[in-house]
Short mmCIF file of C-alpha atoms and ligand atoms in Angstrom, two decimals:
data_model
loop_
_atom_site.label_atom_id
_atom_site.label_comp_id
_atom_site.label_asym_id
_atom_site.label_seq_id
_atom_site.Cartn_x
_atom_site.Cartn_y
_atom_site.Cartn_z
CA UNK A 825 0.00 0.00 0.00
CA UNK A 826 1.31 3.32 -0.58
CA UNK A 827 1.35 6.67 1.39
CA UNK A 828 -0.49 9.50 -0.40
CA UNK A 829 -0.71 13.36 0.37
CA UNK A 830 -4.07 14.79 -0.70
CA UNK A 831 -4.33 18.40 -0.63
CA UNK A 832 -7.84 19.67 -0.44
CA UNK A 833 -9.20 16.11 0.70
CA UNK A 834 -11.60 17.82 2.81
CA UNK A 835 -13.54 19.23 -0.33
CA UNK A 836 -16.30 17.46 -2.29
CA UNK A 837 -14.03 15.17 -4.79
CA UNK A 838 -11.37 15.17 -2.35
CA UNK A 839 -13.08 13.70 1.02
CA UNK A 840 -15.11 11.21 -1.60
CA UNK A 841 -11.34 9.96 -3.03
CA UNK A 842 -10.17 10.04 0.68
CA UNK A 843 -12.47 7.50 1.06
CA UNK A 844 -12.40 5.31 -1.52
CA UNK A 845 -8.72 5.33 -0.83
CA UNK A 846 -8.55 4.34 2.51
CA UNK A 847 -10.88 1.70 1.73
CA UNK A 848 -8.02 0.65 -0.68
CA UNK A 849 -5.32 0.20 2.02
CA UNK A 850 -3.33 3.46 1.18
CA UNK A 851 -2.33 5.75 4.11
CA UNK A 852 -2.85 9.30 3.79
CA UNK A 853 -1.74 13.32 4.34
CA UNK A 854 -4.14 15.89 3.86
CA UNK A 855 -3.74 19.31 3.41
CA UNK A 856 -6.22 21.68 3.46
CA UNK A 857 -6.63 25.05 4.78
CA UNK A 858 -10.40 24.70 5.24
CA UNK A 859 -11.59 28.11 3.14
CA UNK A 860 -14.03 26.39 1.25
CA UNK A 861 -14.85 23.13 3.21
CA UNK A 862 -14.61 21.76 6.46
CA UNK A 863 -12.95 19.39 8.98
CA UNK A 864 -16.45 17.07 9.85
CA UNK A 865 -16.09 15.78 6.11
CA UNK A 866 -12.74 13.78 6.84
CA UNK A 867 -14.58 12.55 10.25
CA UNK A 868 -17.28 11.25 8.69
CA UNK A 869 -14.60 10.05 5.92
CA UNK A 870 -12.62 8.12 8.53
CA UNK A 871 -16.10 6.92 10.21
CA UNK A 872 -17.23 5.53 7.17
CA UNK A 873 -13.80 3.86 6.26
CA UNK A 874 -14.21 2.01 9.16
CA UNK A 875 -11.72 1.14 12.34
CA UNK A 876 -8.27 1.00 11.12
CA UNK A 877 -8.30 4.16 9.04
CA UNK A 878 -8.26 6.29 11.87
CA UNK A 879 -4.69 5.66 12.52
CA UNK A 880 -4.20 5.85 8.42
CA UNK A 881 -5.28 9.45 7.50
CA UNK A 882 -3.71 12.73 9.05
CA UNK A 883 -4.85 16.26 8.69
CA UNK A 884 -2.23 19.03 8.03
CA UNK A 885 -4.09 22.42 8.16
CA UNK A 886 -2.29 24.52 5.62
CA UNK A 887 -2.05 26.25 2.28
CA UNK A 888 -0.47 24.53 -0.69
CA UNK A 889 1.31 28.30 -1.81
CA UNK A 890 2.74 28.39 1.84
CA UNK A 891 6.25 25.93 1.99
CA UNK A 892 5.96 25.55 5.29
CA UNK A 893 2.93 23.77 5.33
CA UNK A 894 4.06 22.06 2.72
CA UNK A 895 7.11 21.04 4.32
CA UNK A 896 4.87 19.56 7.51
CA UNK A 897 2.76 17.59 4.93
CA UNK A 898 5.69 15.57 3.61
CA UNK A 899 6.74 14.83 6.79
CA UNK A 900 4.16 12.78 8.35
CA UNK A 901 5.78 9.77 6.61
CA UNK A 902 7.51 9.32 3.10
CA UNK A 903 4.96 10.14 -0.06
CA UNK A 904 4.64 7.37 -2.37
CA UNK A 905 2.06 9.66 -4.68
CA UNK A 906 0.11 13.17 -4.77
CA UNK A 907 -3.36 14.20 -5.55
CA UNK A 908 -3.95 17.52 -6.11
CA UNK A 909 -7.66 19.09 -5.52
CA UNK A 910 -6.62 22.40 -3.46
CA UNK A 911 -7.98 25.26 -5.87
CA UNK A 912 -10.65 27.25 -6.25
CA UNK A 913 -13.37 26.12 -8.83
CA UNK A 914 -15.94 28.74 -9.43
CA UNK A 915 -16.35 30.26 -12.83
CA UNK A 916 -18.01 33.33 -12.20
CA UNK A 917 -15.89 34.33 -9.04
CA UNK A 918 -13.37 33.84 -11.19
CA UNK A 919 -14.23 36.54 -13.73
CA UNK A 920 -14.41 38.99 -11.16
CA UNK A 921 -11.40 37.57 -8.86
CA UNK A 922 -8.77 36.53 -11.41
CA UNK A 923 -5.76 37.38 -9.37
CA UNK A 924 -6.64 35.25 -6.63
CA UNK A 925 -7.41 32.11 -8.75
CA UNK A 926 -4.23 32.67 -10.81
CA UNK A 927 -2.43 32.87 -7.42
CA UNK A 928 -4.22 29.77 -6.16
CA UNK A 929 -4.58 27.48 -8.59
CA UNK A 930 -1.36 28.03 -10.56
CA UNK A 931 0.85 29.24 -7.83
CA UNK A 932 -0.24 26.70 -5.58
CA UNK A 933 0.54 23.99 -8.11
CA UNK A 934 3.53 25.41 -8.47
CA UNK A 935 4.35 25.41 -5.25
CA UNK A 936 3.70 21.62 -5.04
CA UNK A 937 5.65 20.73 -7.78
CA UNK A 938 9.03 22.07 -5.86
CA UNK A 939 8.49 20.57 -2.73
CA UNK A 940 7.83 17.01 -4.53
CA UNK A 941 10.53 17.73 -6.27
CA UNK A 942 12.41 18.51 -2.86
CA UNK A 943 10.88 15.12 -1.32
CA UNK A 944 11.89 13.34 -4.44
CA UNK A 945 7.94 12.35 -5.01
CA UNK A 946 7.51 12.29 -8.84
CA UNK A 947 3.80 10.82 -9.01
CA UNK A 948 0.85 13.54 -9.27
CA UNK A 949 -3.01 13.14 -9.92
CA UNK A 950 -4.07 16.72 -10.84
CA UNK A 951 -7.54 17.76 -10.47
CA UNK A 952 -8.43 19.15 -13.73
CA UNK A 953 -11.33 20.37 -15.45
CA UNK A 954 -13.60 20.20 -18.95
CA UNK A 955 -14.03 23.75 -18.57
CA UNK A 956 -10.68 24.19 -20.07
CA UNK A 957 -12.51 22.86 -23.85
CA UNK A 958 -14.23 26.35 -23.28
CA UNK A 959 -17.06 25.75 -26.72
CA UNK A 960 -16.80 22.75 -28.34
CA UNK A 961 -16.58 22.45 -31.68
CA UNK A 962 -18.03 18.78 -31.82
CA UNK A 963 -19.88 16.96 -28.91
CA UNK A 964 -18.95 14.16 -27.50
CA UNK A 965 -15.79 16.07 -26.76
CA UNK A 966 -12.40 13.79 -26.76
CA UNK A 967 -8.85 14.71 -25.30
CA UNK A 968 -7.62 15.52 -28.81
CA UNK A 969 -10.11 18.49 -29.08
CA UNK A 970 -8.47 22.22 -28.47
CA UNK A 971 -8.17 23.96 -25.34
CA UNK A 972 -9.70 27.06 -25.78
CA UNK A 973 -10.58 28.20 -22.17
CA UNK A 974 -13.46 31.18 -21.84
CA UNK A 975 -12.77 32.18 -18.32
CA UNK A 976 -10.53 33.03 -15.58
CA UNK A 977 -10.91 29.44 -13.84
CA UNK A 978 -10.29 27.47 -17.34
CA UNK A 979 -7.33 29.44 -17.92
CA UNK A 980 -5.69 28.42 -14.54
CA UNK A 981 -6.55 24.84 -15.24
CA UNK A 982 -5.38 24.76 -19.08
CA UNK A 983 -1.81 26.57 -17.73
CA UNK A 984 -1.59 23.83 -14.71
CA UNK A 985 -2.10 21.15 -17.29
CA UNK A 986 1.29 23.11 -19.65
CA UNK A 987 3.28 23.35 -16.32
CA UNK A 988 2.90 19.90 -16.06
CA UNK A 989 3.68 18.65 -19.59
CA UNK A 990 6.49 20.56 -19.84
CA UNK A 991 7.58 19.60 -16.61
CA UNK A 992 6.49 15.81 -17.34
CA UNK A 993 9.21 15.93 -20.28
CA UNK A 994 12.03 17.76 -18.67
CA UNK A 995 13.20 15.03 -16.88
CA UNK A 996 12.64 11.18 -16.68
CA UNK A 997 10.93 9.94 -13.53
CA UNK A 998 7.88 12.20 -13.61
CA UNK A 999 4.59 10.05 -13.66
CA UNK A 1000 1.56 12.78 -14.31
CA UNK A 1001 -1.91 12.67 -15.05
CA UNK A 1002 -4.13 15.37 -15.73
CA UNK A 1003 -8.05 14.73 -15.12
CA UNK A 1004 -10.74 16.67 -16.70
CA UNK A 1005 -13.54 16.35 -15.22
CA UNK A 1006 -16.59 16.94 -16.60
CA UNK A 1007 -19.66 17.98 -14.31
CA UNK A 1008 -19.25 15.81 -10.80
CA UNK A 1009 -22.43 15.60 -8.67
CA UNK A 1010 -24.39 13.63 -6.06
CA UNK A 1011 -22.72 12.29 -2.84
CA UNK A 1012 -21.65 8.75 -0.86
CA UNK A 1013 -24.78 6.80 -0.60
CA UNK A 1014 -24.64 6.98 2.98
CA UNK A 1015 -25.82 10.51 3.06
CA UNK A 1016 -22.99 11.35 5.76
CA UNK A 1017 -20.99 13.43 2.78
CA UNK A 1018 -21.37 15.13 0.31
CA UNK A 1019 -21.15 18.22 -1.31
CA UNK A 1020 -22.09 21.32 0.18
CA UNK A 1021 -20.90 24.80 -1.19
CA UNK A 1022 -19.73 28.63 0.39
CA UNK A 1023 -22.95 30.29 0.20
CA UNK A 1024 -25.84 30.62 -2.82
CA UNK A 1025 -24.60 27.45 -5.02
CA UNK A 1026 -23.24 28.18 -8.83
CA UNK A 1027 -24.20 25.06 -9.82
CA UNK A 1028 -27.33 23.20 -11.09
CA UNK A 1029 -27.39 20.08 -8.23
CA UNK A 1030 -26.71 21.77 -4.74
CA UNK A 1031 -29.57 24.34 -5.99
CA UNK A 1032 -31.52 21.92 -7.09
CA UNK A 1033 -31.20 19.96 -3.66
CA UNK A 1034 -31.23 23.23 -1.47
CA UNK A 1035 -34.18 24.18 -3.38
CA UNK A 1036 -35.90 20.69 -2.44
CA UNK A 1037 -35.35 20.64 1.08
CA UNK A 1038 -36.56 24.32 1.49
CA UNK A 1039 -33.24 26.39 1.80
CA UNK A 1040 -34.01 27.98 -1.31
CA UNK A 1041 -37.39 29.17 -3.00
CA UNK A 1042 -37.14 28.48 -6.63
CA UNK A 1043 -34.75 27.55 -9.13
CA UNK A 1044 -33.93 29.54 -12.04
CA UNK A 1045 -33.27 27.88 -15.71
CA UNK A 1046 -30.88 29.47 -17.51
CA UNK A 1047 -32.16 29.49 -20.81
CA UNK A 1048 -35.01 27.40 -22.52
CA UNK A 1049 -34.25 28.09 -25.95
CA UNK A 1050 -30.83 25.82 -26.49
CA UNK A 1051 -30.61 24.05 -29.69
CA UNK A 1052 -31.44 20.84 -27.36
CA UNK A 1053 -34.40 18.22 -27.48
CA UNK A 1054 -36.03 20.24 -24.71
CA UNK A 1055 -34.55 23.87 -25.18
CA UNK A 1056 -32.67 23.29 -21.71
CA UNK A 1057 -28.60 23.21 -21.35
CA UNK A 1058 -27.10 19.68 -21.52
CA UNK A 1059 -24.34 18.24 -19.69
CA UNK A 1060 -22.60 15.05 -18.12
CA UNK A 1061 -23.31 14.31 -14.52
CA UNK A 1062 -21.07 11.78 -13.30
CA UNK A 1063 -21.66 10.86 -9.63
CA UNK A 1064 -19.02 11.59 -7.23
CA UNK A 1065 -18.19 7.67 -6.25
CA UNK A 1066 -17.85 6.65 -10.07
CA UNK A 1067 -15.01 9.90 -9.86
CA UNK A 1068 -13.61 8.94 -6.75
CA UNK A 1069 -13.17 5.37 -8.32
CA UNK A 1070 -11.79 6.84 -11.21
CA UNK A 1071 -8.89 8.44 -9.33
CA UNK A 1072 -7.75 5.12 -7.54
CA UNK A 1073 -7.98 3.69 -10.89
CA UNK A 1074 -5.63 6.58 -12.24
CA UNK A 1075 -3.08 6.17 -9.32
CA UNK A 1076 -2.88 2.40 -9.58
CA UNK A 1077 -1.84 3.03 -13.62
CA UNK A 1078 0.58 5.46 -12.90
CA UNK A 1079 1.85 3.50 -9.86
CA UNK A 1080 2.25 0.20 -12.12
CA UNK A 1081 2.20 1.44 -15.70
CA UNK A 1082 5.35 3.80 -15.46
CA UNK A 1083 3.23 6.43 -17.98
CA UNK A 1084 5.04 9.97 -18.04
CA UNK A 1085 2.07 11.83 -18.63
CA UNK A 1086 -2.15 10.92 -19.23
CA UNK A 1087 -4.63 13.41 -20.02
CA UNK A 1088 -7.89 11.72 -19.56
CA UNK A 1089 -11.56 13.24 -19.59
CA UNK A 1090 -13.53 12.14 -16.57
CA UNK A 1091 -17.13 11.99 -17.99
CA UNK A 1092 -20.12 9.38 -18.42
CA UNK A 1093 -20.55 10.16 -22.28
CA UNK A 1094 -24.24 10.59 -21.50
CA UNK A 1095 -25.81 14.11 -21.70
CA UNK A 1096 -29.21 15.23 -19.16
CA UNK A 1097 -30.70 18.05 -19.88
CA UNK A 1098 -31.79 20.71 -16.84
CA UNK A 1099 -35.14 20.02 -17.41
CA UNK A 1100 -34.47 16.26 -17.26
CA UNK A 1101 -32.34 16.25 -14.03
CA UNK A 1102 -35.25 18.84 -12.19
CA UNK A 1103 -37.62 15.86 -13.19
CA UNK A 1104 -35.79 12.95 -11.83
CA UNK A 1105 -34.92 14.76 -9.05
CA UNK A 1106 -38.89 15.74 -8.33
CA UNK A 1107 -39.49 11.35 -8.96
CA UNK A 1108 -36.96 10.76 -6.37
CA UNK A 1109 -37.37 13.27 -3.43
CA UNK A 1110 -41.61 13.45 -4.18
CA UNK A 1111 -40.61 17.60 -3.39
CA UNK A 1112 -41.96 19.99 -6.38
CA UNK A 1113 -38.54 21.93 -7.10
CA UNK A 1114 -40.40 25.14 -8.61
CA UNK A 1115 -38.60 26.59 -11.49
CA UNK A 1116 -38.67 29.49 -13.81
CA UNK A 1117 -37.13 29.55 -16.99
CA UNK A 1118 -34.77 32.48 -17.51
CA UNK A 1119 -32.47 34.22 -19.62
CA UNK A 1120 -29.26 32.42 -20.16
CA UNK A 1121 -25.99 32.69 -18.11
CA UNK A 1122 -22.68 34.52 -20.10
CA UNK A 1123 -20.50 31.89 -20.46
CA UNK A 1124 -22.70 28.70 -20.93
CA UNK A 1125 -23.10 26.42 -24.10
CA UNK A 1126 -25.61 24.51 -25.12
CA UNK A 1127 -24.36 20.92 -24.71
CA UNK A 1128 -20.78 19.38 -22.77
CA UNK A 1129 -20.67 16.25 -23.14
CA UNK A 1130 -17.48 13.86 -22.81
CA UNK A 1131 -15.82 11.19 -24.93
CA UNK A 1132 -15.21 8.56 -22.07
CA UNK A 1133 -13.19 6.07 -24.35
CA UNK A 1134 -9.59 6.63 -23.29
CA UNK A 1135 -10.20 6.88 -19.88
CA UNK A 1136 -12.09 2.91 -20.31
CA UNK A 1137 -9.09 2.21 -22.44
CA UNK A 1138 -6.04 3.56 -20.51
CA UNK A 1139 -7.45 2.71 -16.72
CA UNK A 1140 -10.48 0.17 -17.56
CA UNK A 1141 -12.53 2.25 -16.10
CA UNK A 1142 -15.90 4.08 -16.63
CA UNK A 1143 -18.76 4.97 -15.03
CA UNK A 1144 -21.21 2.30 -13.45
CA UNK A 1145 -23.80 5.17 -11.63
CA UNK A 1146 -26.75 6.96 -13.32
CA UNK A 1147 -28.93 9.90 -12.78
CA UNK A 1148 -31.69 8.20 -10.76
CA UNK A 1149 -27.98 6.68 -8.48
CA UNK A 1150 -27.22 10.40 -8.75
CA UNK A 1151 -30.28 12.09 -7.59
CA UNK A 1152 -30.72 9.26 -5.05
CA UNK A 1153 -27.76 9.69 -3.50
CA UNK A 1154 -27.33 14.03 -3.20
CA UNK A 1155 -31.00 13.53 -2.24
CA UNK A 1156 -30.56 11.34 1.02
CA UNK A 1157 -27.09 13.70 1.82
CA UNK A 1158 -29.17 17.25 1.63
CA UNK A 1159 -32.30 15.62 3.74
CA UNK A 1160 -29.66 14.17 6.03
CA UNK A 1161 -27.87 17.54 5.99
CA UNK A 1162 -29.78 20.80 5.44
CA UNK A 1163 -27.09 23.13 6.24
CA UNK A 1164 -24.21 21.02 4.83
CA UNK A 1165 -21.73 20.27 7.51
CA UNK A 1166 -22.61 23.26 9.67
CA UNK A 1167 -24.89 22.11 12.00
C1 LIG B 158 -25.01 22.96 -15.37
C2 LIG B 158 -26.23 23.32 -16.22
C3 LIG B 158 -26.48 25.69 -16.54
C4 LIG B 158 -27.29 26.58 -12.31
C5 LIG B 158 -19.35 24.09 -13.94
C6 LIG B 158 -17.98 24.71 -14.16
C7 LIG B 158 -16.92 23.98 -13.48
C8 LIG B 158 -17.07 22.49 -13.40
C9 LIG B 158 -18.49 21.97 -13.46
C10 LIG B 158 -15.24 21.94 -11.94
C11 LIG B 158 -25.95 24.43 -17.22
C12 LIG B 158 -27.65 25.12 -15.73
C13 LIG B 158 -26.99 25.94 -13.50
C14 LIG B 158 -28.58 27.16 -12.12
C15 LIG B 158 -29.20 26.40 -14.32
N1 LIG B 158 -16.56 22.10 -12.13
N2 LIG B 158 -27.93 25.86 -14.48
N3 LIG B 158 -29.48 27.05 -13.15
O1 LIG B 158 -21.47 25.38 -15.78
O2 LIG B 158 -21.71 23.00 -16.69
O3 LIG B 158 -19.83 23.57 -15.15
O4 LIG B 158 -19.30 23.02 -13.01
O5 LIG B 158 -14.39 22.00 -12.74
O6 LIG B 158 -16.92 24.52 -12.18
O7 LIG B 158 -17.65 24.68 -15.52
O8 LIG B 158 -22.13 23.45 -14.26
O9 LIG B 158 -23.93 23.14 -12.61
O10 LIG B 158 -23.19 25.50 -13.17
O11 LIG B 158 -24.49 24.19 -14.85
O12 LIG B 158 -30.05 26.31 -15.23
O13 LIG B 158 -28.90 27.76 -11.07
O14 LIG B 158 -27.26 23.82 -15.37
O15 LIG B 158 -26.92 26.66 -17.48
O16 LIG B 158 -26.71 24.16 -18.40
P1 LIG B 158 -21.33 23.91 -15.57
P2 LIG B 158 -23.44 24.11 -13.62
#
């Protein structure tokens, strides 16, 4: 089994992985500075992993820009691998806070990259994004397609992913992969995590689910006239476990495998639209989920959906949960949890 060092385990994605790999054997490190999550997710993680992992996961409370922290991280015990999820993911803070998310995302990376470097750790999971394909010229997107980022957040992710390539081929020894993930949702089946967001949610789910258990009054559509089946924005949901799974999966190829560098989209291949999700989500929680339609949100297009082939090919692995697992799951979390972690 190896020891890993997860920064920003404590987030959605991260705790989720967390779990799934301490239910694998690994030991971990996380490090997380606890802006935009909070320390109950990795006890409920460690609950849920059941009695031994206690002694197998410790918590470093720190910033990945700050060396020191850095420096404490490494040394809870040699790191056999990284996984990188500290950064901040929200598009429209990041038009109007570019600085910060440069700062952040990139400089943080950057950051990591030396001290591995320092602790002679050469094996990296980055947490990467589909945002970076900006508009697509041709749905289902695949790897290949360009990377034409549209916003402050996809251009910190695109310049992560260079840093890395170039890095990956500077020197022997570096074993990277790069995951773009397309739109995760839902949470562990046991309802005791999940995802729960700073404030009014950007995204479609946690509205959705906020909306359902009364935290929030209606839910607005952003735009009914898409060229789509129903007029409503399309996208690929792919439940939080199925991600989670798909990160173990990536850190046992690069672990065995030897590859220098994979870029792999992290995506069902299946597109719901808004108006499909709000229904499936009414059929599983029996709430009404009022919605208007309104005017469409800067930034959007009509349909992301991903090309999950090299991802089944490279790891043999692909997603096994769909939207009724999906609104099942966030479902029992939000009831369970109507503030999120805060009590
Ligand atoms: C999904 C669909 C909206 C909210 C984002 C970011 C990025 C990525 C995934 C990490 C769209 C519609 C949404 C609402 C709505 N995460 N919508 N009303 O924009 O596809 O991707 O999350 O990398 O952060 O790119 O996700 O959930 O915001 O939108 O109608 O209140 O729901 O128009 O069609 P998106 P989303």
């Amino acid at each position: 089994m190896a020891h890993l060092l997860i920064t920003g385990g404590a987030g959605f994605i991260g705790s989720h992985t967390c779990l799934v790999l301490l239910e694998a054997g690994h030991s971990l490190a996380v490090l997380d500075n606890f802006t935009n999550s909070s320390p109950e997710s990795l006890r409920r993680v460690v609950e849920l992993a059941g009695p031994s992992a206690g002694r197998r996961l410790e918590v470093v409370r720190g910033d990945v820009r700050s060396h020191e922290d850095l420096k404490q991280a490494f040394e809870v015990a040699p790191v056999d691998g990284v996984l990188h999820f500290a950064g901040l993911k929200a598009v429209g803070e990041s038009m109007s806070q570019p600085l910060r998310y440069w700062d952040t995302n990139v400089g943080g990376s950057r950051s990591l990259l030396s001290a591995m470097a320092a602790h002679d750790c050469r094996t990296l999971v980055f947490s990467s994004s589909a945002t970076l394909y900006g508009y697509p010229d041709t749905v289902p997107i695949p790897e290949s397609a360009p990377v034409r980022p549209i916003n402050p957040y996809g251009h910190t992710k695109a310049a992560v992913e260079r840093m890395l390539g170039d890095l990956a081929a500077s020197e022997p020894g570096w074993r990277i992969a790069c995951l773009r993930y397309f739109n995760p949702v839902g949470a562990h089946p046991s309802g005791r995590i999940g995802e729960d967001p700073n404030g009014i949610p950007n995204n479609l789910f946690p509205f959705i689910s906020q909306v359902a258990v009364g935290r929030r009054a209606c839910l607005d559509v952003f735009g009914g006239d898409w060229p789509t089946a129903d007029g409503s924005g399309v996208r690929d949901y792919i439940h939080v476990m199925d991600l989670a799974e798909g990160h173990l999966a990536t850190l046992d190829a690069l672990l065995t495998s030897g590859e220098q560098l994979l870029t792999l989209n992290l995506g069902s291949g299946r597109g719901y639209s808004v108006l499909e999700v709000i229904n499936t989500f009414r059929a599983i929680s029996g709430k009404a989920v009022p919605y208007t339609i309104a005017s469409r949100r800067d930034g959007d297009a009509a349909i992301t959906v991903a090309d999950p082939q090299l991802a089944e090919q490279r790891l043999g692995w692909k997603t096994k949960r769909n939207l009724h697992d999906i609104c099942r799951d966030g479902w029992a979390w939000q009831q369970a949890n109507p503030k999120g972690y805060s009590r």
